[in-house]
Amino acid sequence: QAQVVESGGDLVQAGGSLRLSCAAYGSIFSINAMSWYRQAPGKQRELVAVITSGGMTKYSDLVKGRFTISIDNDKKLAYLQMSSLRPEDTGTYYCVANLDTVVASTKDYWGKGTLVTVSS
């Protein structure tokens, strides 16, 4: 089994920066990819960024050029560096780890989320 835990959410002013962290725990064979999703109040959850264990990345057009996703495979950590934050970036940010574990084949593991609030 595995668990995913996010941290780093906070209240920040528009134009500011924030770094979110995601840690994967458990009997993990390998990390295939890690992703960040977000959900704003009253809206559907949306994909923000994805990174493979090999370092390939993909971003939502809404954050491209402002957010950077990175991964540390050895430490089983992923980060989301957010800059030039806007009020519309407000929401709960979720980390998803696509893992191979001792007891299960490839599976997505979701964290419980961390809240980012951007004030205008």
PDB file of C-alpha atoms in Angstrom:
ATOM      1  CA  GLN A   1       0.000   0.000   0.000  1.00  0.00           C
ATOM      2  CA  ALA A   2       0.980   3.622  -0.364  1.00  0.00           C
ATOM      3  CA  GLN A   3      -0.010   7.054   0.841  1.00  0.00           C
ATOM      4  CA  VAL A   4       0.411  10.480  -0.631  1.00  0.00           C
ATOM      5  CA  VAL A   5       0.617  13.617   1.500  1.00  0.00           C
ATOM      6  CA  GLU A   6       0.631  17.214   0.251  1.00  0.00           C
ATOM      7  CA  SER A   7       1.895  20.254   2.118  1.00  0.00           C
ATOM      8  CA  GLY A   8       2.684  23.903   1.526  1.00  0.00           C
ATOM      9  CA  GLY A   9      -0.728  25.405   0.941  1.00  0.00           C
ATOM     10  CA  ASP A  10      -1.166  28.897   2.329  1.00  0.00           C
ATOM     11  CA  LEU A  11      -2.738  32.317   1.919  1.00  0.00           C
ATOM     12  CA  VAL A  12      -0.726  34.473  -0.465  1.00  0.00           C
ATOM     13  CA  GLN A  13      -1.233  37.800  -2.223  1.00  0.00           C
ATOM     14  CA  ALA A  14      -1.732  38.020  -5.957  1.00  0.00           C
ATOM     15  CA  GLY A  15       1.618  38.117  -7.721  1.00  0.00           C
ATOM     16  CA  GLY A  16       3.264  36.080  -5.007  1.00  0.00           C
ATOM     17  CA  SER A  17       4.838  32.635  -5.046  1.00  0.00           C
ATOM     18  CA  LEU A  18       4.290  29.373  -3.234  1.00  0.00           C
ATOM     19  CA  ARG A  19       5.821  25.912  -3.368  1.00  0.00           C
ATOM     20  CA  LEU A  20       3.745  22.807  -2.764  1.00  0.00           C
ATOM     21  CA  SER A  21       5.301  19.493  -1.796  1.00  0.00           C
ATOM     22  CA  CYS A  22       4.042  15.966  -2.265  1.00  0.00           C
ATOM     23  CA  ALA A  23       5.480  12.927  -0.512  1.00  0.00           C
ATOM     24  CA  ALA A  24       4.739   9.300  -1.335  1.00  0.00           C
ATOM     25  CA  TYR A  25       5.059   6.726   1.433  1.00  0.00           C
ATOM     26  CA  GLY A  26       4.772   2.963   1.622  1.00  0.00           C
ATOM     27  CA  SER A  27       6.014  -0.175  -0.052  1.00  0.00           C
ATOM     28  CA  ILE A  28       6.750   1.473  -3.385  1.00  0.00           C
ATOM     29  CA  PHE A  29       8.609  -0.276  -6.163  1.00  0.00           C
ATOM     30  CA  SER A  30       8.659   2.645  -8.504  1.00  0.00           C
ATOM     31  CA  ILE A  31       7.109   5.982  -9.293  1.00  0.00           C
ATOM     32  CA  ASN A  32       5.797   6.241 -12.825  1.00  0.00           C
ATOM     33  CA  ALA A  33       4.475   9.793 -12.699  1.00  0.00           C
ATOM     34  CA  MET A  34       3.225  12.425 -10.297  1.00  0.00           C
ATOM     35  CA  SER A  35       0.544  14.973 -11.005  1.00  0.00           C
ATOM     36  CA  TRP A  36      -1.078  17.998  -9.440  1.00  0.00           C
ATOM     37  CA  TYR A  37      -4.781  18.665  -9.747  1.00  0.00           C
ATOM     38  CA  ARG A  38      -6.774  21.509  -8.265  1.00  0.00           C
ATOM     39  CA  GLN A  39     -10.381  22.200  -7.475  1.00  0.00           C
ATOM     40  CA  ALA A  40     -11.782  25.660  -6.982  1.00  0.00           C
ATOM     41  CA  PRO A  41     -14.973  26.172  -4.976  1.00  0.00           C
ATOM     42  CA  GLY A  42     -17.968  25.253  -7.093  1.00  0.00           C
ATOM     43  CA  LYS A  43     -15.850  24.013  -9.987  1.00  0.00           C
ATOM     44  CA  GLN A  44     -14.697  20.662 -11.285  1.00  0.00           C
ATOM     45  CA  ARG A  45     -11.295  19.280 -10.478  1.00  0.00           C
ATOM     46  CA  GLU A  46      -8.741  20.047 -13.188  1.00  0.00           C
ATOM     47  CA  LEU A  47      -5.284  18.853 -14.088  1.00  0.00           C
ATOM     48  CA  VAL A  48      -2.562  21.402 -13.399  1.00  0.00           C
ATOM     49  CA  ALA A  49       0.681  19.590 -14.242  1.00  0.00           C
ATOM     50  CA  VAL A  50       2.171  16.138 -14.730  1.00  0.00           C
ATOM     51  CA  ILE A  51       5.729  14.868 -14.544  1.00  0.00           C
ATOM     52  CA  THR A  52       7.029  11.395 -15.370  1.00  0.00           C
ATOM     53  CA  SER A  53       9.835   9.703 -13.484  1.00  0.00           C
ATOM     54  CA  GLY A  54      11.988  10.514 -16.499  1.00  0.00           C
ATOM     55  CA  GLY A  55      11.277  14.201 -16.151  1.00  0.00           C
ATOM     56  CA  MET A  56       8.834  14.765 -18.998  1.00  0.00           C
ATOM     57  CA  THR A  57       6.299  17.430 -18.094  1.00  0.00           C
ATOM     58  CA  LYS A  58       2.943  18.695 -19.239  1.00  0.00           C
ATOM     59  CA  TYR A  59       1.073  21.763 -18.025  1.00  0.00           C
ATOM     60  CA  SER A  60      -2.394  23.176 -18.210  1.00  0.00           C
ATOM     61  CA  ASP A  61      -2.491  26.212 -20.484  1.00  0.00           C
ATOM     62  CA  LEU A  62      -3.805  28.163 -17.479  1.00  0.00           C
ATOM     63  CA  VAL A  63      -0.526  27.766 -15.579  1.00  0.00           C
ATOM     64  CA  LYS A  64       2.071  27.337 -18.322  1.00  0.00           C
ATOM     65  CA  GLY A  65       4.958  29.711 -17.788  1.00  0.00           C
ATOM     66  CA  ARG A  66       3.996  30.385 -14.169  1.00  0.00           C
ATOM     67  CA  PHE A  67       4.118  26.963 -12.516  1.00  0.00           C
ATOM     68  CA  THR A  68       6.937  24.418 -12.524  1.00  0.00           C
ATOM     69  CA  ILE A  69       6.596  20.774 -11.537  1.00  0.00           C
ATOM     70  CA  SER A  70       9.608  18.740 -10.441  1.00  0.00           C
ATOM     71  CA  ILE A  71      10.296  15.301  -9.020  1.00  0.00           C
ATOM     72  CA  ASP A  72      12.868  13.642  -6.782  1.00  0.00           C
ATOM     73  CA  ASN A  73      12.541   9.939  -7.492  1.00  0.00           C
ATOM     74  CA  ASP A  74      14.987   8.844  -4.801  1.00  0.00           C
ATOM     75  CA  LYS A  75      13.138  10.737  -2.063  1.00  0.00           C
ATOM     76  CA  LYS A  76       9.706  10.008  -3.572  1.00  0.00           C
ATOM     77  CA  LEU A  77       8.883  13.701  -3.601  1.00  0.00           C
ATOM     78  CA  ALA A  78       7.264  16.016  -6.097  1.00  0.00           C
ATOM     79  CA  TYR A  79       7.009  19.789  -6.019  1.00  0.00           C
ATOM     80  CA  LEU A  80       4.878  22.431  -7.629  1.00  0.00           C
ATOM     81  CA  GLN A  81       6.548  25.844  -7.715  1.00  0.00           C
ATOM     82  CA  MET A  82       3.886  28.462  -8.322  1.00  0.00           C
ATOM     83  CA  SER A  83       4.730  32.028  -9.302  1.00  0.00           C
ATOM     84  CA  SER A  84       2.788  35.083 -10.399  1.00  0.00           C
ATOM     85  CA  LEU A  85      -0.205  33.710  -8.556  1.00  0.00           C
ATOM     86  CA  ARG A  86      -3.659  34.975  -9.431  1.00  0.00           C
ATOM     87  CA  PRO A  87      -6.912  34.900  -7.447  1.00  0.00           C
ATOM     88  CA  GLU A  88      -8.224  32.327  -9.932  1.00  0.00           C
ATOM     89  CA  ASP A  89      -5.449  29.941  -8.801  1.00  0.00           C
ATOM     90  CA  THR A  90      -7.290  29.624  -5.492  1.00  0.00           C
ATOM     91  CA  GLY A  91      -8.377  26.100  -4.690  1.00  0.00           C
ATOM     92  CA  THR A  92      -7.490  22.809  -3.091  1.00  0.00           C
ATOM     93  CA  TYR A  93      -4.463  21.263  -4.745  1.00  0.00           C
ATOM     94  CA  TYR A  94      -4.229  17.491  -4.884  1.00  0.00           C
ATOM     95  CA  CYS A  95      -1.196  15.351  -5.612  1.00  0.00           C
ATOM     96  CA  VAL A  96      -1.623  12.076  -7.459  1.00  0.00           C
ATOM     97  CA  ALA A  97       1.140   9.508  -7.577  1.00  0.00           C
ATOM     98  CA  ASN A  98       1.055   6.752 -10.180  1.00  0.00           C
ATOM     99  CA  LEU A  99       2.946   3.959  -8.433  1.00  0.00           C
ATOM    100  CA  ASP A 100       3.927   0.329  -8.608  1.00  0.00           C
ATOM    101  CA  THR A 101       3.799  -1.125  -5.104  1.00  0.00           C
ATOM    102  CA  VAL A 102       4.548  -4.456  -3.443  1.00  0.00           C
ATOM    103  CA  VAL A 103       0.882  -5.423  -3.225  1.00  0.00           C
ATOM    104  CA  ALA A 104      -0.638  -3.812  -6.293  1.00  0.00           C
ATOM    105  CA  SER A 105       0.120  -3.191  -9.932  1.00  0.00           C
ATOM    106  CA  THR A 106       0.187   0.323 -11.326  1.00  0.00           C
ATOM    107  CA  LYS A 107      -2.335   2.479  -9.523  1.00  0.00           C
ATOM    108  CA  ASP A 108      -3.099   6.120  -8.798  1.00  0.00           C
ATOM    109  CA  TYR A 109      -2.849   7.245  -5.189  1.00  0.00           C
ATOM    110  CA  TRP A 110      -4.479  10.533  -4.241  1.00  0.00           C
ATOM    111  CA  GLY A 111      -3.599  12.824  -1.391  1.00  0.00           C
ATOM    112  CA  LYS A 112      -6.184  14.670   0.689  1.00  0.00           C
ATOM    113  CA  GLY A 113      -5.241  18.062  -0.693  1.00  0.00           C
ATOM    114  CA  THR A 114      -3.718  21.311   0.468  1.00  0.00           C
ATOM    115  CA  LEU A 115      -5.512  24.663   0.292  1.00  0.00           C
ATOM    116  CA  VAL A 116      -4.090  27.568  -1.680  1.00  0.00           C
ATOM    117  CA  THR A 117      -5.787  30.927  -1.339  1.00  0.00           C
ATOM    118  CA  VAL A 118      -4.690  33.872  -3.452  1.00  0.00           C
ATOM    119  CA  SER A 119      -6.000  37.247  -2.337  1.00  0.00           C
ATOM    120  CA  SER A 120      -6.431  40.148  -4.708  1.00  0.00           C
TER     121      SER A 120
END
